[in-house]
Short mmCIF file of C-alpha atoms in Angstrom, two decimals:
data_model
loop_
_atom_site.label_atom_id
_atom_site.label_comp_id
_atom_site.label_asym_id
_atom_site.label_seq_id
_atom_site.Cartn_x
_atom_site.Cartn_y
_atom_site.Cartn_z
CA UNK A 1 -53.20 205.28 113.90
CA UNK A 2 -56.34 204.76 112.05
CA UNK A 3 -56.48 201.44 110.31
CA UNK A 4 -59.50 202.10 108.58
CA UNK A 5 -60.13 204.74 106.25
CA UNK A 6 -62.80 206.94 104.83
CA UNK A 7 -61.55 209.92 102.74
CA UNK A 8 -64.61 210.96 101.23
CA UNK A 9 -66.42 212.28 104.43
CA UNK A 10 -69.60 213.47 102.19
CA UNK A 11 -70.66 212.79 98.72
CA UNK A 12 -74.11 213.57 97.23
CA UNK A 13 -75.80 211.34 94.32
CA UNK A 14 -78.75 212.07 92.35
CA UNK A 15 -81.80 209.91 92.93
CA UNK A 16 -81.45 206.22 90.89
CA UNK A 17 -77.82 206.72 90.09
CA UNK A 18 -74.76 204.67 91.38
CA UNK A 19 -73.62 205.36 94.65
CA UNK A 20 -70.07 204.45 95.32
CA UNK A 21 -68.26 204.67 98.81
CA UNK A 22 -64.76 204.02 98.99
CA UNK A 23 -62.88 202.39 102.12
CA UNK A 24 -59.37 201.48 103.00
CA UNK A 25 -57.50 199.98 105.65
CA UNK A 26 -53.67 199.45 106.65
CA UNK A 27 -53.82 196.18 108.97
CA UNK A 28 -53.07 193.24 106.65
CA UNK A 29 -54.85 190.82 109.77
CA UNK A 30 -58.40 192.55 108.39
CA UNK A 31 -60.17 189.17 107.32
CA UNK A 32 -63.78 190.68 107.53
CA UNK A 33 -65.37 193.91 106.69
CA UNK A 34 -68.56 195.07 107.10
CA UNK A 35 -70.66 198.13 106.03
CA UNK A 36 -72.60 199.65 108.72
CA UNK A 37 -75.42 202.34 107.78
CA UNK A 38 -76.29 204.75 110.59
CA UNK A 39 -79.12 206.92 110.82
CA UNK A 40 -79.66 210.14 112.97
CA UNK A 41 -80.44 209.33 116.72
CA UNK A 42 -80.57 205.52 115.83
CA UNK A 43 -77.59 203.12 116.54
CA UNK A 44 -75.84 201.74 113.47
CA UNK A 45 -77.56 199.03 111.54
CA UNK A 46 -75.55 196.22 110.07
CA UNK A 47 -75.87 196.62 105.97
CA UNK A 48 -73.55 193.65 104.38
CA UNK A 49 -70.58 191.73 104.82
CA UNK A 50 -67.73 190.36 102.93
CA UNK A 51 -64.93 187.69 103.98
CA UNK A 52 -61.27 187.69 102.77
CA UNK A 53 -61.62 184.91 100.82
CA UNK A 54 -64.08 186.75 98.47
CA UNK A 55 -63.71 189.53 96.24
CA UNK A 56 -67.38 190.39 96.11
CA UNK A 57 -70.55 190.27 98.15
CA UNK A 58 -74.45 191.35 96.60
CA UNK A 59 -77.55 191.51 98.74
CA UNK A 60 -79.85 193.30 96.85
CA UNK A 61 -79.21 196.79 95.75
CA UNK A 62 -76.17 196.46 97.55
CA UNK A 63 -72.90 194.54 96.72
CA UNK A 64 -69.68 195.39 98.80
CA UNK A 65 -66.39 194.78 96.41
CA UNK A 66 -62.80 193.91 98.18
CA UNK A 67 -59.89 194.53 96.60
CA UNK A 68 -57.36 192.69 99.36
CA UNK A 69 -53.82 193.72 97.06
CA UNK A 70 -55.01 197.20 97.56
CA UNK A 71 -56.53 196.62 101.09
CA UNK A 72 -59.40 198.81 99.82
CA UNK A 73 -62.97 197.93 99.61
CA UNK A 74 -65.96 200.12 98.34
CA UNK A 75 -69.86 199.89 98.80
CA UNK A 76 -72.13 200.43 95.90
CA UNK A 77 -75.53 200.90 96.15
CA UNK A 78 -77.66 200.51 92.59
CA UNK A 79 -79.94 202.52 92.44
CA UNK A 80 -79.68 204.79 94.71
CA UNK A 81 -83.36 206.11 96.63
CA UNK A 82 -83.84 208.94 99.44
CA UNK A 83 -84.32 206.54 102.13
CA UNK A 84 -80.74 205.82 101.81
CA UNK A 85 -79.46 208.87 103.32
CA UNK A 86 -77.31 208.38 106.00
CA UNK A 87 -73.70 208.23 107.40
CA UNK A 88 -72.36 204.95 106.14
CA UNK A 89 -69.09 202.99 108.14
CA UNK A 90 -66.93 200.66 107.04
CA UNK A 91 -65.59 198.71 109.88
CA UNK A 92 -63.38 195.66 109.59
CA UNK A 93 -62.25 192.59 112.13
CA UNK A 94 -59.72 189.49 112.73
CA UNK A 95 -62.27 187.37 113.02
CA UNK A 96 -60.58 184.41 112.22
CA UNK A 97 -58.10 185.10 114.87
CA UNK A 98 -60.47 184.99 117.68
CA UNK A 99 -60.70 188.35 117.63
CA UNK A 100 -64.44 190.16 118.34
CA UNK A 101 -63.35 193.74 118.42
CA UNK A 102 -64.65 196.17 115.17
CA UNK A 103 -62.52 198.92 114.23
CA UNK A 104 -64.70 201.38 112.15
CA UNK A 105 -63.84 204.07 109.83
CA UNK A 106 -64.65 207.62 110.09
CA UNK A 107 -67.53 207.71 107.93
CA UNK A 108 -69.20 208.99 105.00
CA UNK A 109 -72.64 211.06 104.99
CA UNK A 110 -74.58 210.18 101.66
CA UNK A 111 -77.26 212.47 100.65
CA UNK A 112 -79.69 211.51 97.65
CA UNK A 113 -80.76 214.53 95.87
CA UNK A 114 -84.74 213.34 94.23
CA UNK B 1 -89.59 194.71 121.01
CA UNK B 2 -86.39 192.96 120.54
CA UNK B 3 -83.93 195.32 119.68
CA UNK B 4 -80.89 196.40 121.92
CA UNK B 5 -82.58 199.13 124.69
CA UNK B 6 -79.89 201.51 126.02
CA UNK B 7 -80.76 204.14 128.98
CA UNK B 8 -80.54 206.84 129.77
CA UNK B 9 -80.77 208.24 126.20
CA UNK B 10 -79.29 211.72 127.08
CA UNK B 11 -77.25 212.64 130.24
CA UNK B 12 -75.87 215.99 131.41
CA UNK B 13 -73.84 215.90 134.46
CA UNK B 14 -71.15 217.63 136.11
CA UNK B 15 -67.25 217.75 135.74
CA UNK B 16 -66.28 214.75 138.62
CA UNK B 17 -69.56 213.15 138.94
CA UNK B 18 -70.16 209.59 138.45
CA UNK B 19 -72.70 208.03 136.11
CA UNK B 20 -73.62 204.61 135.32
CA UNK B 21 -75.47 203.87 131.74
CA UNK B 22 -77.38 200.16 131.57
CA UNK B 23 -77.60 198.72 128.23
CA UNK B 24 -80.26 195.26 127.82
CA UNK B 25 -78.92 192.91 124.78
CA UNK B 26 -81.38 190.90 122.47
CA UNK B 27 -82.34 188.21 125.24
CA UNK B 28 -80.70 185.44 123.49
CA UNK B 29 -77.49 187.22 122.20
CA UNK B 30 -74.80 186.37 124.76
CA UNK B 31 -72.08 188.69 123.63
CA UNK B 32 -71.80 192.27 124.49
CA UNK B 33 -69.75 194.78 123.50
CA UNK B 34 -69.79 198.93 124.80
CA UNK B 35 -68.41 201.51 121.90
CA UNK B 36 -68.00 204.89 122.44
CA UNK B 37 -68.40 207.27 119.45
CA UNK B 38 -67.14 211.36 119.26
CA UNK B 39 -68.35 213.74 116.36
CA UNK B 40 -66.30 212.97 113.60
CA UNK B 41 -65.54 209.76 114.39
CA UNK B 42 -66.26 205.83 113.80
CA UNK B 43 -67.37 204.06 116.67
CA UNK B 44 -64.27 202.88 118.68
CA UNK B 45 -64.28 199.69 121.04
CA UNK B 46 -64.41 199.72 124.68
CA UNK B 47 -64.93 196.11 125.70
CA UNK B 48 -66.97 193.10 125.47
CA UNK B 49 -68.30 190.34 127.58
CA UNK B 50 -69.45 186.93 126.35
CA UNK B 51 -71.86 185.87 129.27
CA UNK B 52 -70.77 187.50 132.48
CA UNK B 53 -66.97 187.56 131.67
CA UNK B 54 -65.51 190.33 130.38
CA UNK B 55 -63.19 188.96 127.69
CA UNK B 56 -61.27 191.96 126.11
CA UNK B 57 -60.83 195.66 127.40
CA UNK B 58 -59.36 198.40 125.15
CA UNK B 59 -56.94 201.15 126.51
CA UNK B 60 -59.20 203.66 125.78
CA UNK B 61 -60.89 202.21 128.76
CA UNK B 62 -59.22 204.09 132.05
CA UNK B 63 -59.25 203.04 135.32
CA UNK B 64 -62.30 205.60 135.80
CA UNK B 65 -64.50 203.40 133.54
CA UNK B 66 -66.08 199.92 134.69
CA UNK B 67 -68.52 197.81 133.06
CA UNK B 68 -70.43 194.70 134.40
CA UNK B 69 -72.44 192.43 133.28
CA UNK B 70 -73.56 190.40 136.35
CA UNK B 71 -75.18 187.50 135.47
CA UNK B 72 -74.90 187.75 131.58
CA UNK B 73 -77.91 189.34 130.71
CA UNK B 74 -78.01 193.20 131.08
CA UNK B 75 -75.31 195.37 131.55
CA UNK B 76 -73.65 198.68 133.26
CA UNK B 77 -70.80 201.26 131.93
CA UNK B 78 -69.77 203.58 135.20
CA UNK B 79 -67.54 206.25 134.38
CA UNK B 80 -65.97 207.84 137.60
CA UNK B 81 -64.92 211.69 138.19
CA UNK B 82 -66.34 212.53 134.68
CA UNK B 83 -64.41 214.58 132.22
CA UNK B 84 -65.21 216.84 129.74
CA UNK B 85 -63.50 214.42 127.00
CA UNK B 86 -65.85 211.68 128.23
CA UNK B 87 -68.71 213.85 126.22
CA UNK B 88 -69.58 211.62 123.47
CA UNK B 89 -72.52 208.70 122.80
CA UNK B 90 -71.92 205.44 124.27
CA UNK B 91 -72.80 202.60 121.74
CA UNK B 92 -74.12 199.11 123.52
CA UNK B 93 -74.40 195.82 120.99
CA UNK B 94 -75.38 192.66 121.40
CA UNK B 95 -74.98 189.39 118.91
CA UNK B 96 -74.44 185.54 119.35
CA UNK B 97 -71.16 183.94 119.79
CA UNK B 98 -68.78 184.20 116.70
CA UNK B 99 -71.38 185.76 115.01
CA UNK B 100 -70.72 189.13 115.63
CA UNK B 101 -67.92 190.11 113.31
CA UNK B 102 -69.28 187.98 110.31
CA UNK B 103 -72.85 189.16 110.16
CA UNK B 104 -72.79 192.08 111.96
CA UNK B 105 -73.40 193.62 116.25
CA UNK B 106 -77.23 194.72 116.29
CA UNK B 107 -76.70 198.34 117.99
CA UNK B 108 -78.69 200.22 120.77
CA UNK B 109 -79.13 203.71 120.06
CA UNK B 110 -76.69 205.03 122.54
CA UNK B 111 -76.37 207.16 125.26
CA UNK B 112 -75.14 211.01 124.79
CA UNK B 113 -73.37 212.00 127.78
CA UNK B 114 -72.37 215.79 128.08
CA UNK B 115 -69.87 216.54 130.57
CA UNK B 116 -70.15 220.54 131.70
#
């Protein structure tokens, strides 16, 4: 049963556009999410974060959205460069219950066309 | 450097071998947490250890897999009598206590194991 969902597995942007990645998720215990950006060869690196209690999260060029009625969040990146090519996960915890464990998405490969 | 160090990167073995993968955390990160990751597919959890003790293991874990972490600092994922469905890259993180899951794991870069 996956509890978090990706449905776009690809999507390709044009250089300085909008870059929006859609997640959702099924478990109504989901108080955190996170975005997780993963490179080629490289582990994933952490991107941004968002709690339940919020409905939106910026750092930077970056600002995660929640939508909890619709359990779906989405990722938009403004504007998008080259260097952000990459397989992006969503992944999403109980934190607040104690609980340590991520469950991540499928992903989503961006590619920015220059 | 102070990242999360994961070895071997690669390993090829044999259907029914054993192999152990060791995984060092950011020294002052006392959580730990294994993930294993297929093509396709998100990371999924294996277990995790705050300190020494292991504090949560997933089902995916069989009794073929065990993971230490002996005196809280670095640790070990053995997988007995290897299968081919063990193929995939093993994901090691590391963060500080109740940190984790609000600001994010800081991953290694895995370890591919191929199971022929």
């Amino acid at each position: 049963d996956q509890q978090v969902k990706q449905n776009s597995p690809s999507l390709s942007v044009q250089e300085g556009r909008i870059s929006i990645l859609n997640c959702d998720y099924t478990n109504s215990m989901f108080d955190y999410f996170l975005w997780y950006k993963k490179y080629p060869a490289e582990g994933p690196t952490f991107l941004i974060s968002i709690s339940s209690i919020k409905d939106k999260n910026e750092d930077g060029r970056f600002t995660v959205f929640l939508n909890k009625s619709a359990k779906h969040l989405s990722l938009h990146i403004v504007p998008s460069q080259p260097g952000d090519s990459a397989v992006y996960f969503c992944a999403a915890s109980e934190a607040n219950f104690g609980n340590e464990k991520l469950t991540f998405g499928t992903g989503t490969r961006l590619t920015i066309i220059p | 450097d102070t990242g999360v160090s994961q070895n071997p990167r690669h390993k090829i073995t044999k259907r029914g071998q054993n192999v152990t993968f060791r995984c060092d955390p950011i020294s002052e990160h006392n959580r730990l947490y294994w993930y294993r990751q297929t093509l396709g597919q998100g990371p999924e959890f294996l277990t995790y250890f705050q300190n020494e003790a292991q504090l949560e293991k997933s089902r995916l874990l069989s009794d073929r897999f065990s993971a230490e972490r002996p005196k809280g600092s670095f640790s070990t994922l053995e997988i007995q009598r290897t299968e081919q469905g063990d193929s995939a890259m093993y994901l090691c993180a590391s963060s500080l206590a109740d940190r984790g899951t609000h600001y994010g794991y800081t991953f290694g870069s895995g370890t591919r194991l191929t199971v022929v």
